[in-house]
CSV table of C-alpha atoms in Angstrom, one decimal:
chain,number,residue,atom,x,y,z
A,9,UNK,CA,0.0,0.0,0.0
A,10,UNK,CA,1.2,3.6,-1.2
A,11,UNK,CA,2.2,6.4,1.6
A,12,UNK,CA,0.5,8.9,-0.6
A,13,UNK,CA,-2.6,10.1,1.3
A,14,UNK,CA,-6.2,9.8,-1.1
A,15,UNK,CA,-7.3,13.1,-2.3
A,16,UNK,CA,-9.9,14.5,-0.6
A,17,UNK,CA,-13.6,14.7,-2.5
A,18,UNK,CA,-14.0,18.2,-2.4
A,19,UNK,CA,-11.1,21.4,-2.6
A,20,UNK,CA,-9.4,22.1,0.3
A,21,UNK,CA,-10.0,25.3,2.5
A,22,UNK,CA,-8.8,28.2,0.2
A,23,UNK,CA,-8.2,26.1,-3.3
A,24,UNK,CA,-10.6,26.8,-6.1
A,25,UNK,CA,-12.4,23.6,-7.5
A,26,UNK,CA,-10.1,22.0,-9.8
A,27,UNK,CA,-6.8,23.0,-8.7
A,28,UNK,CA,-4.2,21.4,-9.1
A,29,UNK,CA,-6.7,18.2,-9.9
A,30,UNK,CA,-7.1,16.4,-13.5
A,31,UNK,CA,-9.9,18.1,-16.0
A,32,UNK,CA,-12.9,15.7,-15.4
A,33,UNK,CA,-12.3,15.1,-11.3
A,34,UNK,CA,-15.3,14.2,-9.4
A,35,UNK,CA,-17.4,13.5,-12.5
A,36,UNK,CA,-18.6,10.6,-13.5
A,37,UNK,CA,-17.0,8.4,-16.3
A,38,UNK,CA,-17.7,9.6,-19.9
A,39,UNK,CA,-19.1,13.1,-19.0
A,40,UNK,CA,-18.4,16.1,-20.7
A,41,UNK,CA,-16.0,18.1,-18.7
A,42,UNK,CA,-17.4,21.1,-20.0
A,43,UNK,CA,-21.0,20.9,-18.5
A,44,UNK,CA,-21.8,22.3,-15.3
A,45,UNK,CA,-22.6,19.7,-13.6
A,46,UNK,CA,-25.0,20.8,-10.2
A,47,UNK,CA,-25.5,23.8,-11.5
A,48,UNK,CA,-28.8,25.3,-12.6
A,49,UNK,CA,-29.1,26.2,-16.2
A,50,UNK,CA,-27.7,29.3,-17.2
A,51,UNK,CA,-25.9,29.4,-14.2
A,52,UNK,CA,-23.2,32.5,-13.8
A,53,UNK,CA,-25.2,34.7,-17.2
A,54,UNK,CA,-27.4,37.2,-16.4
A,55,UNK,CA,-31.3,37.5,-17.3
A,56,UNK,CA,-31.8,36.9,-21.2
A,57,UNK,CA,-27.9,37.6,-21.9
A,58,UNK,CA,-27.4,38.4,-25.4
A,59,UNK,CA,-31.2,39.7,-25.9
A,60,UNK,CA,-32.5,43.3,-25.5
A,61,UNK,CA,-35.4,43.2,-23.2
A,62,UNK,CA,-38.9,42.2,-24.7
A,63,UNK,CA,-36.8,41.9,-27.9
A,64,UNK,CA,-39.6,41.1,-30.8
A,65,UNK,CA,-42.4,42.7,-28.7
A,66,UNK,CA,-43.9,45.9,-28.6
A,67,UNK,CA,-44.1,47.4,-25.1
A,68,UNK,CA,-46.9,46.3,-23.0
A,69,UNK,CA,-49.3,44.5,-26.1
A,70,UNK,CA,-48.2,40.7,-24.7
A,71,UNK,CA,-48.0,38.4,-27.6
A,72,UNK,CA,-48.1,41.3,-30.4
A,73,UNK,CA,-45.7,40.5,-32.7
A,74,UNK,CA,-45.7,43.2,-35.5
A,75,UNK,CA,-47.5,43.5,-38.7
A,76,UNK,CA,-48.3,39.5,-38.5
A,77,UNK,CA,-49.5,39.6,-35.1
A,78,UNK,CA,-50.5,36.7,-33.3
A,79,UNK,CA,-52.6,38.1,-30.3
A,80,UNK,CA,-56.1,38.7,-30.2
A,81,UNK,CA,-55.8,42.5,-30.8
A,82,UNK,CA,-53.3,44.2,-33.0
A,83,UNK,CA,-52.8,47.5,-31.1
A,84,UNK,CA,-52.0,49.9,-34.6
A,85,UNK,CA,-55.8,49.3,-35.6
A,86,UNK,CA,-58.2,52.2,-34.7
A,87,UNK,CA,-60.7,51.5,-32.5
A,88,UNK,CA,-64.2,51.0,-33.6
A,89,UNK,CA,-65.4,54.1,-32.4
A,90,UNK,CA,-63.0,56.0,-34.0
A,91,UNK,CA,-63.9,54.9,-37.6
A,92,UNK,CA,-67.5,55.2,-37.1
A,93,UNK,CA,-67.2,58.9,-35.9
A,94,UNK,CA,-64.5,59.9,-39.0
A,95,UNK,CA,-67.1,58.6,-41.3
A,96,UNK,CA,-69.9,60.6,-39.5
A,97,UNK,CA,-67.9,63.6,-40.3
A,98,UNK,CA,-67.9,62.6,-43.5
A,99,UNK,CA,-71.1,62.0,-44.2
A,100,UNK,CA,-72.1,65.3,-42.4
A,101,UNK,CA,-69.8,67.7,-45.1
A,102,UNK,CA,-71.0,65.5,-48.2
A,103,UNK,CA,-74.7,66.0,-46.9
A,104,UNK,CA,-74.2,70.0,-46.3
A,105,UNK,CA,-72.6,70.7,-49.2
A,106,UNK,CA,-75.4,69.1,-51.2
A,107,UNK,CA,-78.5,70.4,-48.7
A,108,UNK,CA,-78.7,73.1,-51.4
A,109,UNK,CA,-79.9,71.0,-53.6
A,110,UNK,CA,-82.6,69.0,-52.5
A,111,UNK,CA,-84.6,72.1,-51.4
A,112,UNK,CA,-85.4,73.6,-55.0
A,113,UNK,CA,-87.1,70.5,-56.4
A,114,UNK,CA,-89.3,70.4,-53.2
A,115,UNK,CA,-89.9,73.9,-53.3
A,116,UNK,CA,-91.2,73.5,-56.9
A,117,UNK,CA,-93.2,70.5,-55.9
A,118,UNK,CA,-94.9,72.5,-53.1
A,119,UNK,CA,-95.5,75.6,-55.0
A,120,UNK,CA,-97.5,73.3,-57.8
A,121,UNK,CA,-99.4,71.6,-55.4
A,122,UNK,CA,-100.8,74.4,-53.7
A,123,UNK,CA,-101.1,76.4,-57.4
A,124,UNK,CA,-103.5,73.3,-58.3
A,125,UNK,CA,-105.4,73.3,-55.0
A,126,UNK,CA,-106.3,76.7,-55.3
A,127,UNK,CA,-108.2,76.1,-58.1
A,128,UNK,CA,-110.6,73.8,-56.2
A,129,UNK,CA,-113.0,74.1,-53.2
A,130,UNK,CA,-110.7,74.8,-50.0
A,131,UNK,CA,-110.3,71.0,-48.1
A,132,UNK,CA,-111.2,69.3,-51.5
A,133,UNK,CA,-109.9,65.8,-52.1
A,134,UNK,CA,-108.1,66.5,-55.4
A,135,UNK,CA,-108.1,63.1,-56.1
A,136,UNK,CA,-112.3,63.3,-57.1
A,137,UNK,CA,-111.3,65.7,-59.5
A,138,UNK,CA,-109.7,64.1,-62.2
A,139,UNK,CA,-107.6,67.1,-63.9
A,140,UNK,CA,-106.5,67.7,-60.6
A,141,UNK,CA,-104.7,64.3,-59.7
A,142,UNK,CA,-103.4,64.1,-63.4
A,143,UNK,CA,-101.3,67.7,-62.3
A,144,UNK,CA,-100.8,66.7,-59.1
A,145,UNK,CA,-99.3,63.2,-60.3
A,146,UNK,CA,-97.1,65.3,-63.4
A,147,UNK,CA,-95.7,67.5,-60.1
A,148,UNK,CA,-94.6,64.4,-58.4
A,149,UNK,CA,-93.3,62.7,-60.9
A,150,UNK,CA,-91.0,65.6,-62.2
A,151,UNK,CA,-90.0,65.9,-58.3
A,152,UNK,CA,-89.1,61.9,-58.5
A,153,UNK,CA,-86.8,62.5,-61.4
A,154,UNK,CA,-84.9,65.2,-59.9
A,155,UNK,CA,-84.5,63.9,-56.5
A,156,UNK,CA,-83.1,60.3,-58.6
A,157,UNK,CA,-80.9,62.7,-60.4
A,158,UNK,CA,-79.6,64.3,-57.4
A,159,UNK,CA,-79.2,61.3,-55.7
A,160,UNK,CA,-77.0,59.7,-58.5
A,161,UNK,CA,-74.9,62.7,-58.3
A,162,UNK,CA,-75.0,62.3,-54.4
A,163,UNK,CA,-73.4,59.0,-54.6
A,164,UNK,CA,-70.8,59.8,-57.3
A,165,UNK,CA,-69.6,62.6,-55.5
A,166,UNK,CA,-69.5,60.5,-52.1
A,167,UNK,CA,-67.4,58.0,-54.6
A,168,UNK,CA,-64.9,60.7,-55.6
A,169,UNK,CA,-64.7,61.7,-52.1
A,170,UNK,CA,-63.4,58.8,-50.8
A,171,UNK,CA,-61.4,57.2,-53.3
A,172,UNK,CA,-59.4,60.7,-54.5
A,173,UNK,CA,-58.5,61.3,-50.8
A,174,UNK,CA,-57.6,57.6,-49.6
A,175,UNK,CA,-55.4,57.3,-52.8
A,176,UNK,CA,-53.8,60.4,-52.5
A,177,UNK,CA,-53.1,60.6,-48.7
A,178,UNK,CA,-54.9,57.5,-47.4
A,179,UNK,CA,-57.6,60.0,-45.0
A,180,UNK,CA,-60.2,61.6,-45.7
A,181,UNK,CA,-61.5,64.9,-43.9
A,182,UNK,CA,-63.0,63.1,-40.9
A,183,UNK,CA,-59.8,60.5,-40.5
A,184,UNK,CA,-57.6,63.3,-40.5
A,185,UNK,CA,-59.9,64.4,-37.5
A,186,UNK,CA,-59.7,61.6,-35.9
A,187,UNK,CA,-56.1,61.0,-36.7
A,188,UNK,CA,-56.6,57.2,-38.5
A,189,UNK,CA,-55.1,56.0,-42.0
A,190,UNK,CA,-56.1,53.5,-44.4
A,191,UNK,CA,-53.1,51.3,-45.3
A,192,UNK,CA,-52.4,48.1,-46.7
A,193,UNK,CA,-53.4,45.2,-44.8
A,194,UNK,CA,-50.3,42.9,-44.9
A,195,UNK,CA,-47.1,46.0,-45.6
A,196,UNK,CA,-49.2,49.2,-43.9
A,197,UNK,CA,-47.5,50.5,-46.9
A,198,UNK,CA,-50.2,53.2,-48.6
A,199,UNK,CA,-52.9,52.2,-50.6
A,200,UNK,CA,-52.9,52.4,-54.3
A,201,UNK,CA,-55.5,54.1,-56.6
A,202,UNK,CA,-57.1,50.7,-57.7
A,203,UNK,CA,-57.8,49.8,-53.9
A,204,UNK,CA,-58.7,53.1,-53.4
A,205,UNK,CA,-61.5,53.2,-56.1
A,206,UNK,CA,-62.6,49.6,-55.8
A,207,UNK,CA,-62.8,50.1,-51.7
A,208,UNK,CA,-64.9,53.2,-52.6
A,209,UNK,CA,-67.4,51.9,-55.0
A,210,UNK,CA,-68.2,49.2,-52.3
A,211,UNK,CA,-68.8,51.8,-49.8
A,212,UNK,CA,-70.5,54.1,-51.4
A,213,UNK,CA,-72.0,52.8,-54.7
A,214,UNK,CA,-73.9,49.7,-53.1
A,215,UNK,CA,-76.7,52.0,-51.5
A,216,UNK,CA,-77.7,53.1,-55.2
A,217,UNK,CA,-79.6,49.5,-55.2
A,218,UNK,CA,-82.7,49.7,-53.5
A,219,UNK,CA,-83.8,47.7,-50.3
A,220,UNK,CA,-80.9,44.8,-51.2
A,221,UNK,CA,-77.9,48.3,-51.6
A,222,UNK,CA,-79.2,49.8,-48.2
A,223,UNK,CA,-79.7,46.6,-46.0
A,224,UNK,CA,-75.7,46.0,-47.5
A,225,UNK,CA,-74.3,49.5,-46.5
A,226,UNK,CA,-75.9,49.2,-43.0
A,227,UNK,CA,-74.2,45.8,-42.7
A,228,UNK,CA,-71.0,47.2,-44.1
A,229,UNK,CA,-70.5,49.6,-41.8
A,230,UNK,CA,-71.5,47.7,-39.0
A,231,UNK,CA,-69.0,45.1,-39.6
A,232,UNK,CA,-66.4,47.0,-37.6
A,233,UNK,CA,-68.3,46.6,-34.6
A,234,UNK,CA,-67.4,42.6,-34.1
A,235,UNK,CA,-64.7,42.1,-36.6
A,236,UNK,CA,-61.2,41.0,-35.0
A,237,UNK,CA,-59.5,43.7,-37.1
A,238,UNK,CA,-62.3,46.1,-36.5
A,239,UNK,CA,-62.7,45.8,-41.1
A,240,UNK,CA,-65.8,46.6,-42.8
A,241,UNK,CA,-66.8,44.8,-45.4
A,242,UNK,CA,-64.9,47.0,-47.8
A,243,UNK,CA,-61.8,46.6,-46.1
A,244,UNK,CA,-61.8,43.2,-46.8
A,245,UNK,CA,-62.6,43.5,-50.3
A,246,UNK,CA,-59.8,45.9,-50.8
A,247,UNK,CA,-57.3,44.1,-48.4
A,248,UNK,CA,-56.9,47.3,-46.1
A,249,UNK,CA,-57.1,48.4,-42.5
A,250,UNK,CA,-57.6,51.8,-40.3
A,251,UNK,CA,-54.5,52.2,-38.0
A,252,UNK,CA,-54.0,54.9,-35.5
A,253,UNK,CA,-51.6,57.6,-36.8
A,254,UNK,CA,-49.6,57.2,-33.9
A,255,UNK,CA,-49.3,53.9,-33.2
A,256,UNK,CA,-46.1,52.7,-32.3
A,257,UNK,CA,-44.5,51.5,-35.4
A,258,UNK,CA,-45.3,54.8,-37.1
A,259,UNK,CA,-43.0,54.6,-40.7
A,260,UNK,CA,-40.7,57.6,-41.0
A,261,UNK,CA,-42.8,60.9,-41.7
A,262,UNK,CA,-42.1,60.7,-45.5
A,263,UNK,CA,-44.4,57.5,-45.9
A,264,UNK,CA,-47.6,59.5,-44.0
């Protein structure tokens, strides 16, 4: 038996582990000298080393993850609210700038009518008198025709409205208000004129068929109210959304 004393299992008082031993001392046979054995993973790094802090995740929206988010609620979109009140505003201008002219058709209407009453017994039904329903019946008809007229220039102006302004700076008057932007669904990049015009005509051509056009722009618009990415119907069609203006991937000012 050797004099030499066994060296002891663990470092002496003072000695770092592993002095003066072999590489692979105290581990089992066939183990990788490198691994830190009884230590916890990570062990002597700190806290997500070698990644900025929420890297890949905007700040405080959980599991957003950018343009191709996979949470429940991408937090660029406006809200609901938000798009229904810009296209109030909307709506409101388009409607005063043409109040003007739905009042002279009805004025003319009115002014006929009570021409042809006059000419009968005051409280008469003019519909006994056969001359007088055939003028009151012209009247109304010519005030049907103009009020279709005006209508079809109505929508066509409502049309242009929309598409010129979403092509050329992607708001309208009551986005800007509201401080939303139509952009490209997948890039955000701006929409193009054929989007435009084709997200337009959905909008506002659609109510120019009766009963079928109006029940479809009611739906349209309330679409919004339930969809995950708060689209209408013609958001969809045209593959776009309403973001925030300031949401917090806001592209460099030249792209707004």
């Amino acid at each position: 038996m050797s004099g030499e004393e066994p060296a002891p299992p663990y470092p002496a008082y003072g000695q770092t582990q592993g002095a003066g031993q072999p590489a692979g001392y105290g581990q089992a046979p066939g183990a990788d000298p490198s691994a830190n054995y009884g230590q916890p993973a990570g062990y002597g790094q700190q806290p997500g080393y070698g990644q900025a802090p929420g890297y890949g995740q905007a700040p405080g929206y959980g599991p957003y993850q950018g343009y191709g988010y996979t949470g429940d609620k991408d937090p660029d979109l406006a809200e609901w609210w938000r798009r229904l009140l810009a296209r109030l505003i909307d709506w409101v201008i388009l409607w005063a700038v043409f109040a003007p002219l739905w009042v002279p058709p009805w004025r003319t209407f009115i002014r006929a009518y009570r021409r042809i009453a006059s000419a009968y017994p005051p409280g008469a039904n003019l519909n006994n008198y056969p001359a007088a329903k055939q003028a009151v019946s012209t009247a109304s008809g010519d005030l049907l025709y103009k009020l279709i007229f005006i209508g079809l220039v109505f929508y066509l102006v409502a049309f242009s409205y929309d598409a010129i302004q979403h092509a050329a700076w992607g708001q309208t008057i009551g986005k800007r208000a509201l401080g939303t932007k139509v952009v490209n669904a997948d890039t955000r990049a701006n929409v193009g004129g054929l989007a435009a015009c084709g997200r337009a005509a959905i909008f506002a051509l659609s109510p120019l068929v009766p009963l079928v056009g109006w029940i479809f722009a009611l739906l349209n618009e309330l679409w919004l109210t339930w969809d995950r990415r708060t689209q209408c119907l013609h958001d969809k069609a045209a593959h776009t959304v309403v973001v925030k203006k300031s949401y917090p991937g806001t592209p460099p000012a030249g792209r707004w």
